Amino acid sequence: MIEGKNSIATRPVSKGNSFLTSFSTITGNELPEKFVMATNEEANEAVEKASAAFVIYKNKSGEEKATFLEAIAEEIMALGDDLIDRAVMESGLPKGRLTGERGRTVGQLKLFAELLREGSWVEAVIDTAMPERQPMPRADIRKMLVPIGPVVVFGASNFPLAFSTAGGDTASAFAAGNPVIVKAHQSHLGTNEMVGHAINKAIKKCNMPEGVFSFLIGKGSELGIKLVTHEGIKAVGFTGSKPAGMAIYKAAVNDRKVPIPVYAEMSSINPVLLLPGKLQKNEKLAEQLAGSILLGAGQFCTNPGLLFLINDDHSKKLIDELITTVAAAPSAFMLNKGICKTYYKARKERKNLDGLDILVDGEDHSSEYKSSPFLSSVTGEYFLANRDLQNEIFGPASLIVECKDHAELLKAVNALEGQLTGTVMAEESDLSAYKNCIDALENKVGRILFNGVPTGVEVGYAMVHGGPFPATSDARSTSVGADAIKRFVRPLCFQDCPAALLPAELKNENPLHIMRRVNGTFQNSSL
Amino acid sequence: MIEGKNSIATRPVSKGNSFLTSFSTITGNELPEKFVMATNEEANEAVEKASAAFVIYKNKSGEEKATFLEAIAEEIMALGDDLIDRAVMESGLPKGRLTGERGRTVGQLKLFAELLREGSWVEAVIDTAMPERQPMPRADIRKMLVPIGPVVVFGASNFPLAFSTAGGDTASAFAAGNPVIVKAHQSHLGTNEMVGHAINKAIKKCNMPEGVFSFLIGKGSELGIKLVTHEGIKAVGFTGSKPAGMAIYKAAVNDRKVPIPVYAEMSSINPVLLLPGKLQKNEKLAEQLAGSILLGAGQFCTNPGLLFLINDDHSKKLIDELITTVAAAPSAFMLNKGICKTYYKARKERKNLDGLDILVDGEDHSSEYKSSPFLSSVTGEYFLANRDLQNEIFGPASLIVECKDHAELLKAVNALEGQLTGTVMAEESDLSAYKNCIDALENKVGRILFNGVPTGVEVGYAMVHGGPFPATSDARSTSVGADAIKRFVRPLCFQDCPAALLPAELKNENPLHIMRRVNGTFQNSSL
């Protein structure tokens, strides 16, 4: 059933003579299928086909693109359990989690379809002509967001469905009107192929230009960089490690004649402020936090890797409870060999630090590619003096920072690098008392949340899954939710454009009934 | 009257011992005032003051920021003719042009004040909680755009008022809620000081934190790079040459621990398609085009430096008319020595090209720092073979590309680099016949205009003054018009945020009566 080939413009290609395999942490072996790596010529061909398809695809209506996205969702569901089973083998994630992730993937596609049908996302703005204005007449000026061209999407290790072949980056790039070339993640090449073929079926069903989608197999440092530096590529979506993300980001600026935007989500330790009033009340706080730390073997971008508290009797009680809860966690398969190796290596490095107290040091299950939990603590002072403690440990690990007082907590928050999320665990009384810490946390994060856990990212209109560097390479963006579409567009202005040539979104009649800003005022009526 | 000092947080500073002067192309001499260059310590101090001011300024209401912007406009007007006279001496631009530019500068400040009072620019989005949702409840999630921190603005040579100290970059960064540090342009240091002091007065009048604004004197390659690479700086606005813009852009990515957005407007030759039906009708086309080419000695970012036409009898007639009109243009003072030197050097290089016909080659007035017009032509084939012909010549110069047919015109448009503007001169019949060329042009530009000239950029809600590289370093942005504010913000998401802590823009009551997207639907009512 698995062919092991690349796909360019819906056609299988396999001229290469180097191969990759997917390793299963569950079986402890390479899976039997061999996947042929794309040649340079094939990579070029995919970009050429995408560029040619762009000219057609960019002019598809919102309705047509919405139907296409829904067809992709249908074809993914039609793969049934085969897809889930393959993803389990390739990612080590449990079936329930992957079934949920499939729901999210399909949900994302449908959210963008809804956004396209409603249509206002293009941010249409119209300033009508003022021929009598003195000293100079005003021209008729209109603008809207338009697609930019072929986008490269890198599959992510930790979300083989929702952040990979037909994940959020692909869905938002398609929704914006751009062709997509997916660089499949080596960890789940079979899953990629199955989903890629589902997209190909949707292309045929919806009569889309075939070059609108290709997927290619290869190494990130070779095929990935080759694609990113190809002049036909106009933007990049990436989720993964900081070194890989920065290599792509810098290549897109330094190794291209024309630099392009790179949306790389890279690294976040998602600090949680456990404020004194909340600690006093407690209410199963340890259970809630441990659940988030251990979820999916800790392999979430929003895993709470840093817990801040101010020393008192209640904080000591919480730490004791956390130790008990976290230590009881069963070992769990990790996503791949590399992540497992890096996880235990990072733990070992931490254990060599003088100022660090080990609270939970689970057994080494690396021979089975399984994680065990790791919990440690430092003083606020030590945290402030050791910036490396902010490096992400990808896995079920968290670091407790015990601050001596309010002032030290504020300093620690101000010393944080950029984060996807920041969480405030607070009672009413804490909110006013620690207003400056909360304000400081806002400056560091893309999402601030209260009395919840950062894992479980909602896919909706208001979500921001982004944040200041190094959480992402571009704090202006979100990779989850409706506004993810804005990463792959640019504004285009039409001055005195004849009515016949205006896009529907900018016509006087407002045939799509979208919300527009007309001479400064929002309205969804016609002119 | 001119002090010749830097200003940090409204206070004059002058610890340095190196000086700059402004050269006047009108007098042919350095102006008498000496301006002391900022020391490294002073640059650091300006950033520290800006960072401290940010914590206060970012929480100012839209109303307070609007009043501040209007106060700046008032203080600029209060400078009266002294400001215009100084700007004339420093820029060589005529008084009428600078009076108009002052109007535009003040108009920009007022547009942003209007935008802030209306308030919807923050793009508030609210997804209300769904506690009963299955399988998981939905949290209350809200987001809006928030400011990012201190912005460095580089004064531009060609707009001493509208793109400099209190120009569009400064106005939009202030409007967004960010402190600004201006790196004054060496060509108009006196103008910078006068406008800078006007801003300082407005700060005091409006009780704004003093560190919200500083201006510093120095060289772009030293002081400019020093500021851009300072960790306290969060974004950069620049208008100028491509080499300078790219040096800043690359420094912001490669020489910083945390890369930041750079909005550099750099280079554009603003192609004009003169389509056959229009040429047949003609209607004073030569006069219209020549007026735009020669305006302000050709020193506009939107100067039409490239005219495309398809050879026929009508095109020959237009070229003859253009030659007559352009040749009759008087010489005019250029902005500064460097621009004048570069202009004549570029003309000389062009004259050495075998395939280029010289149509108008005005006398060399470089000894008086004056421009004369330059018009040349090439075949479409030669244009396609010589990419260097797309390099901008900053001054009253334009290149005619005579294509042999429709197909060659399409090829030429597809071969264009990114541009701020593209212009289509067309009759009704041309629009359908040359649809593919117009479509191709759209892909290359930030603004497409019909039967007008690209100079005279309107400051409004719908303007896009931006475009694909190398026109700008970031095609997602505009540096003119209301949306220029979006360059200096990022989205921030609030999950389950207690009502008391929510910004006014996100409160249930919608106290600012702004337009918001609530559960996917636009509304300006309360919840």
mmCIF file of C-alpha atoms in Angstrom, chain A residues 82-215:
data_model
loop_
_atom_site.group_PDB
_atom_site.id
_atom_site.type_symbol
_atom_site.label_atom_id
_atom_site.label_comp_id
_atom_site.label_asym_id
_atom_site.label_seq_id
_atom_site.Cartn_x
_atom_site.Cartn_y
_atom_site.Cartn_z
ATOM 1 C CA ASP A 82 -5.268 2.736 8.306
ATOM 2 C CA LEU A 83 -4.025 6.298 8.692
ATOM 3 C CA ILE A 84 -4.243 6.226 12.480
ATOM 4 C CA ASP A 85 -2.500 2.848 12.670
ATOM 5 C CA ARG A 86 0.348 4.029 10.494
ATOM 6 C CA ALA A 87 0.726 7.241 12.482
ATOM 7 C CA VAL A 88 0.846 5.234 15.728
ATOM 8 C CA MET A 89 3.662 3.059 14.389
ATOM 9 C CA GLU A 90 5.627 6.040 13.116
ATOM 10 C CA SER A 91 5.183 8.428 16.047
ATOM 11 C CA GLY A 92 4.814 6.197 19.085
ATOM 12 C CA LEU A 93 1.781 8.292 20.055
ATOM 13 C CA PRO A 94 -1.278 6.423 21.344
ATOM 14 C CA LYS A 95 -4.255 5.800 19.100
ATOM 15 C CA GLY A 96 -6.571 8.027 21.123
ATOM 16 C CA ARG A 97 -4.257 10.994 20.845
ATOM 17 C CA LEU A 98 -3.889 10.526 17.083
ATOM 18 C CA THR A 99 -7.624 10.128 16.587
ATOM 19 C CA GLY A 100 -8.017 13.438 18.388
ATOM 20 C CA GLU A 101 -5.279 14.959 16.290
ATOM 21 C CA ARG A 102 -7.014 13.834 13.127
ATOM 22 C CA GLY A 103 -10.154 15.571 14.360
ATOM 23 C CA ARG A 104 -8.159 18.714 14.893
ATOM 24 C CA THR A 105 -6.583 18.468 11.421
ATOM 25 C CA VAL A 106 -9.968 18.116 9.786
ATOM 26 C CA GLY A 107 -11.314 20.879 12.043
ATOM 27 C CA GLN A 108 -8.567 23.245 10.887
ATOM 28 C CA LEU A 109 -9.370 22.619 7.253
ATOM 29 C CA LYS A 110 -13.030 23.306 7.962
ATOM 30 C CA LEU A 111 -12.282 26.484 9.930
ATOM 31 C CA PHE A 112 -10.401 27.882 6.944
ATOM 32 C CA ALA A 113 -13.251 26.842 4.661
ATOM 33 C CA GLU A 114 -15.628 28.788 6.898
ATOM 34 C CA LEU A 115 -13.273 31.775 6.898
ATOM 35 C CA LEU A 116 -13.103 31.723 3.098
ATOM 36 C CA ARG A 117 -16.866 31.490 2.671
ATOM 37 C CA GLU A 118 -17.414 34.430 5.024
ATOM 38 C CA GLY A 119 -14.733 36.267 3.042
ATOM 39 C CA SER A 120 -13.912 39.307 5.217
ATOM 40 C CA TRP A 121 -10.451 37.957 6.072
ATOM 41 C CA VAL A 122 -8.983 39.816 3.056
ATOM 42 C CA GLU A 123 -9.276 43.110 5.015
ATOM 43 C CA ALA A 124 -10.823 45.051 2.161
ATOM 44 C CA VAL A 125 -10.381 48.811 2.498
ATOM 45 C CA ILE A 126 -11.886 51.356 0.129
ATOM 46 C CA ASP A 127 -11.246 55.091 -0.047
ATOM 47 C CA THR A 128 -13.558 56.471 -2.739
ATOM 48 C CA ALA A 129 -12.489 59.191 -5.156
ATOM 49 C CA MET A 130 -12.862 62.857 -4.261
ATOM 50 C CA PRO A 131 -12.512 64.600 -7.621
ATOM 51 C CA GLU A 132 -13.336 68.022 -6.151
ATOM 52 C CA ARG A 133 -10.875 67.883 -3.255
ATOM 53 C CA GLN A 134 -8.489 70.859 -2.936
ATOM 54 C CA PRO A 135 -5.600 71.340 -3.512
ATOM 55 C CA MET A 136 -5.492 67.917 -5.227
ATOM 56 C CA PRO A 137 -8.285 65.518 -6.163
ATOM 57 C CA ARG A 138 -8.220 62.126 -4.435
ATOM 58 C CA ALA A 139 -8.058 59.025 -6.600
ATOM 59 C CA ASP A 140 -10.209 55.953 -5.910
ATOM 60 C CA ILE A 141 -7.982 53.690 -3.818
ATOM 61 C CA ARG A 142 -8.806 50.162 -2.692
ATOM 62 C CA LYS A 143 -6.810 47.390 -1.163
ATOM 63 C CA MET A 144 -7.006 43.822 0.023
ATOM 64 C CA LEU A 145 -4.791 40.914 0.996
ATOM 65 C CA VAL A 146 -3.603 38.692 -1.868
ATOM 66 C CA PRO A 147 -1.620 35.419 -1.940
ATOM 67 C CA ILE A 148 2.153 35.506 -2.439
ATOM 68 C CA GLY A 149 3.070 32.277 -4.260
ATOM 69 C CA PRO A 150 4.458 28.809 -3.534
ATOM 70 C CA VAL A 151 4.979 27.990 0.156
ATOM 71 C CA VAL A 152 7.263 25.290 1.573
ATOM 72 C CA VAL A 153 5.883 23.475 4.604
ATOM 73 C CA PHE A 154 8.068 21.309 6.837
ATOM 74 C CA GLY A 155 6.309 18.413 8.513
ATOM 75 C CA ALA A 156 6.699 18.478 12.310
ATOM 76 C CA SER A 157 7.786 15.478 14.377
ATOM 77 C CA ASN A 158 5.296 15.972 17.196
ATOM 78 C CA PHE A 159 2.113 16.411 15.179
ATOM 79 C CA PRO A 160 2.222 13.918 12.290
ATOM 80 C CA LEU A 161 -1.253 15.067 11.229
ATOM 81 C CA ALA A 162 -2.117 18.524 12.586
ATOM 82 C CA PHE A 163 1.272 20.196 11.900
ATOM 83 C CA SER A 164 2.397 18.141 8.936
ATOM 84 C CA THR A 165 1.306 17.276 5.392
ATOM 85 C CA ALA A 166 -2.245 18.643 5.587
ATOM 86 C CA GLY A 167 -1.725 20.484 8.867
ATOM 87 C CA GLY A 168 -2.233 24.102 9.805
ATOM 88 C CA ASP A 169 0.552 25.523 7.643
ATOM 89 C CA THR A 170 -0.667 23.726 4.532
ATOM 90 C CA ALA A 171 -4.315 24.534 5.219
ATOM 91 C CA SER A 172 -3.640 28.237 5.784
ATOM 92 C CA ALA A 173 -1.345 28.536 2.757
ATOM 93 C CA PHE A 174 -3.949 26.829 0.546
ATOM 94 C CA ALA A 175 -6.698 29.005 2.031
ATOM 95 C CA ALA A 176 -4.725 32.152 1.242
ATOM 96 C CA GLY A 177 -4.436 31.027 -2.398
ATOM 97 C CA ASN A 178 -0.927 29.597 -2.509
ATOM 98 C CA PRO A 179 0.467 26.290 -3.803
ATOM 99 C CA VAL A 180 2.255 24.163 -1.181
ATOM 100 C CA ILE A 181 5.282 21.889 -1.308
ATOM 101 C CA VAL A 182 5.605 19.704 1.775
ATOM 102 C CA LYS A 183 9.006 18.505 2.928
ATOM 103 C CA ALA A 184 7.893 15.307 4.667
ATOM 104 C CA HIS A 185 9.241 14.644 8.149
ATOM 105 C CA GLN A 186 11.528 11.640 8.202
ATOM 106 C CA SER A 187 9.795 10.265 11.289
ATOM 107 C CA HIS A 188 6.481 9.681 9.573
ATOM 108 C CA LEU A 189 6.997 9.184 5.868
ATOM 109 C CA GLY A 190 4.161 6.706 5.507
ATOM 110 C CA THR A 191 1.678 8.978 7.232
ATOM 111 C CA ASN A 192 2.841 11.784 4.939
ATOM 112 C CA GLU A 193 2.272 9.663 1.854
ATOM 113 C CA MET A 194 -1.232 8.674 2.891
ATOM 114 C CA VAL A 195 -2.267 12.237 3.664
ATOM 115 C CA GLY A 196 -0.483 13.510 0.551
ATOM 116 C CA HIS A 197 -2.485 11.131 -1.600
ATOM 117 C CA ALA A 198 -5.664 12.345 0.084
ATOM 118 C CA ILE A 199 -4.758 15.889 -0.983
ATOM 119 C CA ASN A 200 -4.055 14.646 -4.512
ATOM 120 C CA LYS A 201 -7.513 13.060 -4.658
ATOM 121 C CA ALA A 202 -9.091 16.333 -3.525
ATOM 122 C CA ILE A 203 -7.178 18.230 -6.223
ATOM 123 C CA LYS A 204 -8.648 15.958 -8.904
ATOM 124 C CA LYS A 205 -12.113 15.993 -7.419
ATOM 125 C CA CYS A 206 -12.166 19.801 -7.256
ATOM 126 C CA ASN A 207 -10.421 20.332 -10.586
ATOM 127 C CA MET A 208 -7.626 22.341 -9.019
ATOM 128 C CA PRO A 209 -4.363 22.894 -10.953
ATOM 129 C CA GLU A 210 -2.268 19.828 -10.157
ATOM 130 C CA GLY A 211 0.890 21.779 -9.310
ATOM 131 C CA VAL A 212 -0.875 23.302 -6.312
ATOM 132 C CA PHE A 213 0.567 20.487 -4.181
ATOM 133 C CA SER A 214 3.661 18.309 -4.089
ATOM 134 C CA PHE A 215 5.352 16.370 -1.328
#
